[in-house]
PDB file of C-alpha atoms and ligand atoms in Angstrom:
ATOM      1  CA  UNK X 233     -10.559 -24.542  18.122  1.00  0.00           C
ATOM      2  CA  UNK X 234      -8.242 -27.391  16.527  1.00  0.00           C
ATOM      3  CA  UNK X 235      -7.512 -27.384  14.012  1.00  0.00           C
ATOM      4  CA  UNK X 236      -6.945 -30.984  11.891  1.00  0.00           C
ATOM      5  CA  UNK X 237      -3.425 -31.951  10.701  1.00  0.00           C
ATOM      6  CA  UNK X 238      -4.519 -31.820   7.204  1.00  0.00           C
ATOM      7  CA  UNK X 239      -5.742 -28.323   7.157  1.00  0.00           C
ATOM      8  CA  UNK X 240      -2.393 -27.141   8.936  1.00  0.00           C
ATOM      9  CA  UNK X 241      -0.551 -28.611   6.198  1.00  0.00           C
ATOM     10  CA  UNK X 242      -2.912 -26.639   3.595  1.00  0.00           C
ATOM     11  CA  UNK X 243      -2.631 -23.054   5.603  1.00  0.00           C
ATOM     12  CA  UNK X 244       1.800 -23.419   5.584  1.00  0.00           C
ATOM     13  CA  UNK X 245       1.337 -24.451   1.826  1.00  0.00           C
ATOM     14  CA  UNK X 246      -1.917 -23.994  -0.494  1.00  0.00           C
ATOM     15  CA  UNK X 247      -2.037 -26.868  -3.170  1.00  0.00           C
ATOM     16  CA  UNK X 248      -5.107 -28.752  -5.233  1.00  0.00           C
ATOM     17  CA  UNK X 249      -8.490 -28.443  -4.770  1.00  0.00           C
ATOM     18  CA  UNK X 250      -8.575 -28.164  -0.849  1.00  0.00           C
ATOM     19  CA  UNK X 251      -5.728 -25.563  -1.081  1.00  0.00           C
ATOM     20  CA  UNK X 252      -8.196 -23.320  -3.858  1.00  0.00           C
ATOM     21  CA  UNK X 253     -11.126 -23.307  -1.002  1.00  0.00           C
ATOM     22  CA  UNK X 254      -8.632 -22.568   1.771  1.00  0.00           C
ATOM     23  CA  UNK X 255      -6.956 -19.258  -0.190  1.00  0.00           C
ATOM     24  CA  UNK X 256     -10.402 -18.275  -0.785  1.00  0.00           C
ATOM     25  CA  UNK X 257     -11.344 -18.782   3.161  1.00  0.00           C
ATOM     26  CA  UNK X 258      -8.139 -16.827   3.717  1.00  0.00           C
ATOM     27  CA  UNK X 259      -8.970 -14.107   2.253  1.00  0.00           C
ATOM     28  CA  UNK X 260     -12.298 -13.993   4.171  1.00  0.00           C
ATOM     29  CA  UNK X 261     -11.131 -14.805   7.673  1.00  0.00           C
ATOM     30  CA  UNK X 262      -8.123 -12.940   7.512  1.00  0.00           C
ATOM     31  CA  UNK X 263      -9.087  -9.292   6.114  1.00  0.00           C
ATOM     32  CA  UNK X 264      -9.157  -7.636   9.421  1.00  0.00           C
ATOM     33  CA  UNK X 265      -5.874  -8.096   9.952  1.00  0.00           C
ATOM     34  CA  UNK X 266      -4.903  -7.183   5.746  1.00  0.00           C
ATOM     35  CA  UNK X 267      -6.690  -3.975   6.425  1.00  0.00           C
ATOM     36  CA  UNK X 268      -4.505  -3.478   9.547  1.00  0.00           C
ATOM     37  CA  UNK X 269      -1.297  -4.269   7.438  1.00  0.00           C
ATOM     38  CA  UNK X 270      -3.075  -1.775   4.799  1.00  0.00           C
ATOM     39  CA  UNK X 271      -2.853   1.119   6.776  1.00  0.00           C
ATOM     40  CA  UNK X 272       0.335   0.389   8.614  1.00  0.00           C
ATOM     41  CA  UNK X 273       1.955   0.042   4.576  1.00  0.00           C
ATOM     42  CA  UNK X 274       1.359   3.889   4.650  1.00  0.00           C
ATOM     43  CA  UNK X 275       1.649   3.915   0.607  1.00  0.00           C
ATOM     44  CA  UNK X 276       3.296   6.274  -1.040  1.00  0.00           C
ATOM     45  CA  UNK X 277       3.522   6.649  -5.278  1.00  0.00           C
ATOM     46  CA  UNK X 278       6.280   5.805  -5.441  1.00  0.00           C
ATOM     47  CA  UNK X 279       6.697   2.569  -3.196  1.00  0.00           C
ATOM     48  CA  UNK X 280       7.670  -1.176  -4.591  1.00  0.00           C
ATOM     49  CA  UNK X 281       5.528  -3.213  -2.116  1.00  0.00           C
ATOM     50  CA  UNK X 282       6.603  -7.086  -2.002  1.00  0.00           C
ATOM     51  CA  UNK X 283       4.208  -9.708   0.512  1.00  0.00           C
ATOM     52  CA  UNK X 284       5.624 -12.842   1.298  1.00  0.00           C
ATOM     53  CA  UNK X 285       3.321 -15.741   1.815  1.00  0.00           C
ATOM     54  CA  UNK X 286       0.575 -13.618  -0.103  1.00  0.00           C
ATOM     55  CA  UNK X 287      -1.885 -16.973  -0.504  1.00  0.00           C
ATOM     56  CA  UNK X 288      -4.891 -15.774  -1.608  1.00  0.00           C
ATOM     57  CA  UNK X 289      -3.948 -12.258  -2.535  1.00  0.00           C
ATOM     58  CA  UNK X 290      -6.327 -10.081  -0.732  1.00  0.00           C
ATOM     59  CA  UNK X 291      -3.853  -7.488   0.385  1.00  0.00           C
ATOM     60  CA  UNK X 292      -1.869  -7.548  -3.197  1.00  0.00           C
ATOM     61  CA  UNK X 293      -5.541  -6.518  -3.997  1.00  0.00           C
ATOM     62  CA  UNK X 294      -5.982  -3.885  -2.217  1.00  0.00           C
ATOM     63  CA  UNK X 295      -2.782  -2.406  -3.016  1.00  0.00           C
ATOM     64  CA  UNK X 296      -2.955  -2.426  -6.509  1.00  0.00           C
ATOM     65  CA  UNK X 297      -6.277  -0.629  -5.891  1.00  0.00           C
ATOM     66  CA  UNK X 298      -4.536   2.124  -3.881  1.00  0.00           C
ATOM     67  CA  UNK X 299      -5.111   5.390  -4.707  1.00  0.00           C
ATOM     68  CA  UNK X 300      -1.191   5.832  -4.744  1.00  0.00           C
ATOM     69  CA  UNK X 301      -0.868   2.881  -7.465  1.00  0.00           C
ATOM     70  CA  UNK X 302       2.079   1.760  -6.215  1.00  0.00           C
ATOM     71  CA  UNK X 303       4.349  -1.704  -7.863  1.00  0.00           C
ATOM     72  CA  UNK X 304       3.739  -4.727  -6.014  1.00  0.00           C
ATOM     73  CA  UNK X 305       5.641  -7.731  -5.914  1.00  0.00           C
ATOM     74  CA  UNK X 306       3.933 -11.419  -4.154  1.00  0.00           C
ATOM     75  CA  UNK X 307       6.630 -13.943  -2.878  1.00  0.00           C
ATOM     76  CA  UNK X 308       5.404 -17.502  -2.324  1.00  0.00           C
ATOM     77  CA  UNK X 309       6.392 -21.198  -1.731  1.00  0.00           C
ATOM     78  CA  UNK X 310       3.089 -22.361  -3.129  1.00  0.00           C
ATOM     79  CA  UNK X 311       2.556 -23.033  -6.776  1.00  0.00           C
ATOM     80  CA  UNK X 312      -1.029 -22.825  -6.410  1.00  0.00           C
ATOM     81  CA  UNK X 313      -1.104 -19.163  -4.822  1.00  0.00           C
ATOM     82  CA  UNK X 314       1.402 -18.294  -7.867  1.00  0.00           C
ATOM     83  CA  UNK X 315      -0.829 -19.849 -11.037  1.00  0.00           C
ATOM     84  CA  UNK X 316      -3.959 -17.987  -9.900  1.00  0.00           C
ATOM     85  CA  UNK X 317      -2.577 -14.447  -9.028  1.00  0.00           C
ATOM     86  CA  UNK X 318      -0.554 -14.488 -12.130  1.00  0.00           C
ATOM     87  CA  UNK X 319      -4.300 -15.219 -13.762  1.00  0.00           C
ATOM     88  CA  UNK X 320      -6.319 -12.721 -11.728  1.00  0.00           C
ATOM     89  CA  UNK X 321      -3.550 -10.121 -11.803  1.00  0.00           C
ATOM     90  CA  UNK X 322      -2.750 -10.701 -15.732  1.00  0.00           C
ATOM     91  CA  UNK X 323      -3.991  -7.284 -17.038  1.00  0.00           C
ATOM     92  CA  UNK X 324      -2.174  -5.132 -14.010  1.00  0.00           C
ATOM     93  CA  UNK X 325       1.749  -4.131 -15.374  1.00  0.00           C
ATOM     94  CA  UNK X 326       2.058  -3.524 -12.074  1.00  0.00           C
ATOM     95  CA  UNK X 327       2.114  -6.378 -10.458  1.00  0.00           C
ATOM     96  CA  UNK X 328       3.952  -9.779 -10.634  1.00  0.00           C
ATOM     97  CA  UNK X 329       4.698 -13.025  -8.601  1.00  0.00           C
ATOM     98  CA  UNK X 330       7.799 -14.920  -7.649  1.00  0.00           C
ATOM     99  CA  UNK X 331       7.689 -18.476  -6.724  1.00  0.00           C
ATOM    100  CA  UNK X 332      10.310 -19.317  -3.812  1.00  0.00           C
ATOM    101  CA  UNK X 333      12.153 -21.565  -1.477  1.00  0.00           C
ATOM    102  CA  UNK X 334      10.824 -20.400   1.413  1.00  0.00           C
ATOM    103  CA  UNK X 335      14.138 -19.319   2.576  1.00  0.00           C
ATOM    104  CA  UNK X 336      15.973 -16.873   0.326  1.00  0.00           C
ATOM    105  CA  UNK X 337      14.266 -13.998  -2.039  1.00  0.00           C
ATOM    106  CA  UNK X 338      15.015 -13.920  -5.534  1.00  0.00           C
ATOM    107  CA  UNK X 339      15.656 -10.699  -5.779  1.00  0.00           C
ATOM    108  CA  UNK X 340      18.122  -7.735  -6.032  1.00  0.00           C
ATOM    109  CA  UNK X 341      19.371  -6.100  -2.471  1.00  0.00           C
ATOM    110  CA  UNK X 342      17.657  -2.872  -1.608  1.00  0.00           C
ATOM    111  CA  UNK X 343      14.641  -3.464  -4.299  1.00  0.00           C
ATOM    112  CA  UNK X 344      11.713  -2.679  -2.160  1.00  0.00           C
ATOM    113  CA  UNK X 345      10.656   0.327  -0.140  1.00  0.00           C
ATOM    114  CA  UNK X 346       7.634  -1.534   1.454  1.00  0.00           C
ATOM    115  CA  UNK X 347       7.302  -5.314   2.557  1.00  0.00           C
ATOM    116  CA  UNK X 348       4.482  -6.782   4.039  1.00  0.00           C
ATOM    117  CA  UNK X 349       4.052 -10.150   6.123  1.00  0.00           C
ATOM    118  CA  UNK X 350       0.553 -11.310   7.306  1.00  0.00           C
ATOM    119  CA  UNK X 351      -0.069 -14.725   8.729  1.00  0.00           C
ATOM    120  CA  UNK X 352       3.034 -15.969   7.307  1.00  0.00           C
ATOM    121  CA  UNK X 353       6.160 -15.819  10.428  1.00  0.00           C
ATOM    122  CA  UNK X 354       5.119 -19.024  11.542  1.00  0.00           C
ATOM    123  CA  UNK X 355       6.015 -20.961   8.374  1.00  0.00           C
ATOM    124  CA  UNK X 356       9.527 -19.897   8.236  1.00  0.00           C
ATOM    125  CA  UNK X 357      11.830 -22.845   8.830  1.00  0.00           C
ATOM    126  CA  UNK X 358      14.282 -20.309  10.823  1.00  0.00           C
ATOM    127  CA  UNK X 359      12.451 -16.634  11.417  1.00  0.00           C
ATOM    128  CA  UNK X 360      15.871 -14.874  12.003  1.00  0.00           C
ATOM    129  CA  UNK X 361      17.333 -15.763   8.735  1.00  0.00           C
ATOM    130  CA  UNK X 362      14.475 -14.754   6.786  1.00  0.00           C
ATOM    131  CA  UNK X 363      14.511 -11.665   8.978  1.00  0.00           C
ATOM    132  CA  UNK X 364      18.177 -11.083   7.682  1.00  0.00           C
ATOM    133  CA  UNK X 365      16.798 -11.908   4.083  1.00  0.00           C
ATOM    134  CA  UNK X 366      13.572  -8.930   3.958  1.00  0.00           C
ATOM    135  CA  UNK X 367      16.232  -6.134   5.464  1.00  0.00           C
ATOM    136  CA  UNK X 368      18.731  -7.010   2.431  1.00  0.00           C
ATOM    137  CA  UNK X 369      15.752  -6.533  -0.172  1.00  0.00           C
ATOM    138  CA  UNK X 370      14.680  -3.603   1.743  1.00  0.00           C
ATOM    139  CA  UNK X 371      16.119   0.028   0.446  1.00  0.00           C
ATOM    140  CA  UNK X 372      17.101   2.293   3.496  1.00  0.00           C
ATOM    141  CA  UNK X 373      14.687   3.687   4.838  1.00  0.00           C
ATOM    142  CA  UNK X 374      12.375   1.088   4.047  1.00  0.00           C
ATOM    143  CA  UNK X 375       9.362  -0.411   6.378  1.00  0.00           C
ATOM    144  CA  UNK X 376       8.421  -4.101   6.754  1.00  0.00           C
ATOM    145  CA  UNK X 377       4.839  -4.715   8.360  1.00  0.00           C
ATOM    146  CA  UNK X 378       4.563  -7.807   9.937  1.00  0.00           C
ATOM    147  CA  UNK X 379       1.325  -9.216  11.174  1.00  0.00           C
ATOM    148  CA  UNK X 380       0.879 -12.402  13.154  1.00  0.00           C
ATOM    149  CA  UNK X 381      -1.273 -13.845  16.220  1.00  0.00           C
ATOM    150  CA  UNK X 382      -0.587 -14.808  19.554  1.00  0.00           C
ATOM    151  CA  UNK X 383      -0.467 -17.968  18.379  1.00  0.00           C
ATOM    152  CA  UNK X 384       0.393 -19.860  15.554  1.00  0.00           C
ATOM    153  CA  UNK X 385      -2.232 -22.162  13.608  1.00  0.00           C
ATOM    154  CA  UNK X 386      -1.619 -25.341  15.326  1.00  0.00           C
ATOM    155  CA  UNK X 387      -1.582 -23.391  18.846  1.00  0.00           C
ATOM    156  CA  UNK X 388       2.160 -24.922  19.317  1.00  0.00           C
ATOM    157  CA  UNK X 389       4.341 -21.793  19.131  1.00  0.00           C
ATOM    158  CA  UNK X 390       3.414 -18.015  20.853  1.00  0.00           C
ATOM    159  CA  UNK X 391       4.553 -14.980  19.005  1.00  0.00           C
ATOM    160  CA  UNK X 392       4.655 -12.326  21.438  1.00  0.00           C
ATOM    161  CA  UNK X 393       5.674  -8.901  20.239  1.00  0.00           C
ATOM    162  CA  UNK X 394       8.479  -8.318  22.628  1.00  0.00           C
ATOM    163  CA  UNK X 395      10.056 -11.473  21.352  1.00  0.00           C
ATOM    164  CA  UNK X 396       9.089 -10.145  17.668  1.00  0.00           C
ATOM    165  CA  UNK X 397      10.345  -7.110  18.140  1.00  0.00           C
ATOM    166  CA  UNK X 398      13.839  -8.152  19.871  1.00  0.00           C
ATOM    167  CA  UNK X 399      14.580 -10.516  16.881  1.00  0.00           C
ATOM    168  CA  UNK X 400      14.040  -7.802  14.188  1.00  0.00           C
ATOM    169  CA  UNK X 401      16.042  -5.721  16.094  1.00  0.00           C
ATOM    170  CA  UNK X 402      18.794  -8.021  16.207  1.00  0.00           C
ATOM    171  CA  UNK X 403      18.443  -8.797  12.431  1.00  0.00           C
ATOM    172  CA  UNK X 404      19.239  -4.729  12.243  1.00  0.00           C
ATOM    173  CA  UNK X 405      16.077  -3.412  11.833  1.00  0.00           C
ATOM    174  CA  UNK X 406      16.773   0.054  13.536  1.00  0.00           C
ATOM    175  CA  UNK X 407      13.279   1.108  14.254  1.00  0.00           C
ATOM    176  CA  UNK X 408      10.570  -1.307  15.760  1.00  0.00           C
ATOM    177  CA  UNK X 409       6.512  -0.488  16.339  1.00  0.00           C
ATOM    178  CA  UNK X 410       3.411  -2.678  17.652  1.00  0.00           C
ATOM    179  CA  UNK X 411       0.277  -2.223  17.495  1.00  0.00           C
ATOM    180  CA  UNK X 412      -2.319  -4.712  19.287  1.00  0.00           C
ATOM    181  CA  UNK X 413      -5.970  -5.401  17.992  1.00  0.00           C
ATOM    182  CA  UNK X 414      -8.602  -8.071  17.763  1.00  0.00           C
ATOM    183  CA  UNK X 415     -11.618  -9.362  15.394  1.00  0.00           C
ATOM    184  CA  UNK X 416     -13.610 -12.446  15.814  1.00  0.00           C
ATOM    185  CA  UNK X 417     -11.569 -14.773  13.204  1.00  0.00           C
ATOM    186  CA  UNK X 418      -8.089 -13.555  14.672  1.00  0.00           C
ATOM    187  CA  UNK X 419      -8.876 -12.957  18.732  1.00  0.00           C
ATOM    188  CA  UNK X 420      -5.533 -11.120  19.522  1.00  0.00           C
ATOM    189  CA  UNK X 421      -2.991 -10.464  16.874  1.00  0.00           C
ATOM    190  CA  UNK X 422      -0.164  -8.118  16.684  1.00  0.00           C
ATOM    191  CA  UNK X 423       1.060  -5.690  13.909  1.00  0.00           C
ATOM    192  CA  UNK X 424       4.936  -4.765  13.556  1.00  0.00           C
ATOM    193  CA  UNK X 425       6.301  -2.778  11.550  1.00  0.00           C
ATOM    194  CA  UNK X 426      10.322  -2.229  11.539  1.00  0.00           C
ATOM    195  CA  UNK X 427      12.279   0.305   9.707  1.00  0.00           C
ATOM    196  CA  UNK X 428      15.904   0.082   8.047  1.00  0.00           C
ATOM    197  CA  UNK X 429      18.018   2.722   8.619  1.00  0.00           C
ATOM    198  CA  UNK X 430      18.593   5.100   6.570  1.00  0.00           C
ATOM    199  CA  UNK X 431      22.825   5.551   5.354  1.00  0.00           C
TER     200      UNK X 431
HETATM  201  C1  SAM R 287      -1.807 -18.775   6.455  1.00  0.00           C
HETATM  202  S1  SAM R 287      -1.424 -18.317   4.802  1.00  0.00           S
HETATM  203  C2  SAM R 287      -1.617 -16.537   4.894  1.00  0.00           C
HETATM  204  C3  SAM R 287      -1.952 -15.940   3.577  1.00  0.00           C
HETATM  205  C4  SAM R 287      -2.255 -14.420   3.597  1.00  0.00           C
HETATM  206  N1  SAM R 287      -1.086 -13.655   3.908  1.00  0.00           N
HETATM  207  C5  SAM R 287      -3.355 -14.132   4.573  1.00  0.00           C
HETATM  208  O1  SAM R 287      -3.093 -13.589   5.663  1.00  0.00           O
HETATM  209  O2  SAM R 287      -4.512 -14.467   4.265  1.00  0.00           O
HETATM  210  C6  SAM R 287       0.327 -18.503   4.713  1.00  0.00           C
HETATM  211  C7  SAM R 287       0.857 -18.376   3.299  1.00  0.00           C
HETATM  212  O3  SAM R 287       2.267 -18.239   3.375  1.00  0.00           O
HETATM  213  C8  SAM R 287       2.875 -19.074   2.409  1.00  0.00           C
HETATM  214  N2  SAM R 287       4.213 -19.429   2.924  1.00  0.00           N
HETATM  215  C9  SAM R 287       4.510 -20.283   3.926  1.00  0.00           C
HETATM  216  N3  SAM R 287       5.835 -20.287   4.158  1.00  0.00           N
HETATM  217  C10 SAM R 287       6.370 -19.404   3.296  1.00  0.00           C
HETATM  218  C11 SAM R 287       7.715 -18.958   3.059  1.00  0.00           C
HETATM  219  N4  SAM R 287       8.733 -19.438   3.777  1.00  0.00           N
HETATM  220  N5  SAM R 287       7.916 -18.048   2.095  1.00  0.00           N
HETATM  221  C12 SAM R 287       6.879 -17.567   1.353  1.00  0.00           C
HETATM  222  N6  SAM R 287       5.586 -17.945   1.540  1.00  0.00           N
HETATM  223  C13 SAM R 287       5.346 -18.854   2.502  1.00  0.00           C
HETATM  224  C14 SAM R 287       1.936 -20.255   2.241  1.00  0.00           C
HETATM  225  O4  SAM R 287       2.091 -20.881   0.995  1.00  0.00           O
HETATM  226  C15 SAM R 287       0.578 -19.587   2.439  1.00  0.00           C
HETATM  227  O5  SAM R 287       0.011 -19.180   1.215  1.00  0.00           O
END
């Protein structure tokens, strides 16, 4: 199905009243593929999670509901996405929200044991750089999930998992995984996840 121009706009960055109703879609159409990223997080106590491109915040949800209680951390370019989980997520020490540029991550090297990714690879202006970026905030050891369609939104660009897989590879990752599924909102997506090495 296309999907119009304005709506594309809306899903790469959530802002004013049409971006409120499309985080809240989000979190609808897209939670077979946060429960996917869920389970292939494999939380531990101890584990700093940070998702970049969280937009509506169901997966910072459900990890902050985790039994293991770990820290999470939400990444994103859009103000919008920012205001309200600072709101909803006010009362959790837990848990707290960085606004970016979309390129770089404000934070220290080697601050995260877990980062997750859903939905979000085809924004990045230049996927190898921000590739680069997520293993220098990773610790060793460390395990970014990354889950993404076939396609991208506006049907332009494929994402195959061999291609995925190659380019985290050459980023450093030393360790790369897929997994293949399908629901009725997603058809076929993928799920990577990508280790750093340990020293
Ligand atoms: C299609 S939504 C996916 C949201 C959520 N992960 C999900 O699956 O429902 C993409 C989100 O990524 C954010 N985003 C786009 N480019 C980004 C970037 N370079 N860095 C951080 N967030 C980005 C957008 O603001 C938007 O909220």
């Amino acid at each position: 199905m296309a999907i119009s121009p304005r709506i594309l706009k809306q899903l790469g960055h959530p802002s004013g009243i049409t971006g409120r109703l499309v985080l809240r879609l989000l979190n609808r159409v897209n939670r077979g593929m946060n429960d996917v990223a869920l389970k292939a997080l494999d939380l531990g106590e101890n584990d700093h999670v940070l998702e970049v491109g969280f937009g509506g915040g169901a997966l910072i949800a459900r990890v902050l509901e985790h039994d293991k209680t770990p820290r999470v951390t939400g990444a994103e370019i859009s103000e919008l996405a920012i205001n309200l989980a600072r709101k909803r997520y006010r009362n959790y020490a837990r848990a707290n929200f960085a606004l970016t540029d979309g390129k770089t991550l404000p934070f220290e090297s080697a601050t995260f044991t877990r980062v997750a990714c859903v939905n979000v690879i085809y924004f990045w202006p230049d996927v190898p750089e921000m590739l680069t970026e997520i293993l220098r905030i990773l610790a060793d050891k460390g395990k970014l999930v990354l889950c993404y369609s076939e396609q991208s939104p506006d049907n332009v660009t494929s994402f195959f998992h061999d291609d995925v897989e190659a380019q985290l590879r050459t980023a450093g990752f030393a360790t790369t995984h897929t997994t293949e599924h399908f629901d009725k909102d997603n058809d076929r997506h993928f799920c990577t996840v990508a280790t750093k090495a340990a020293p």
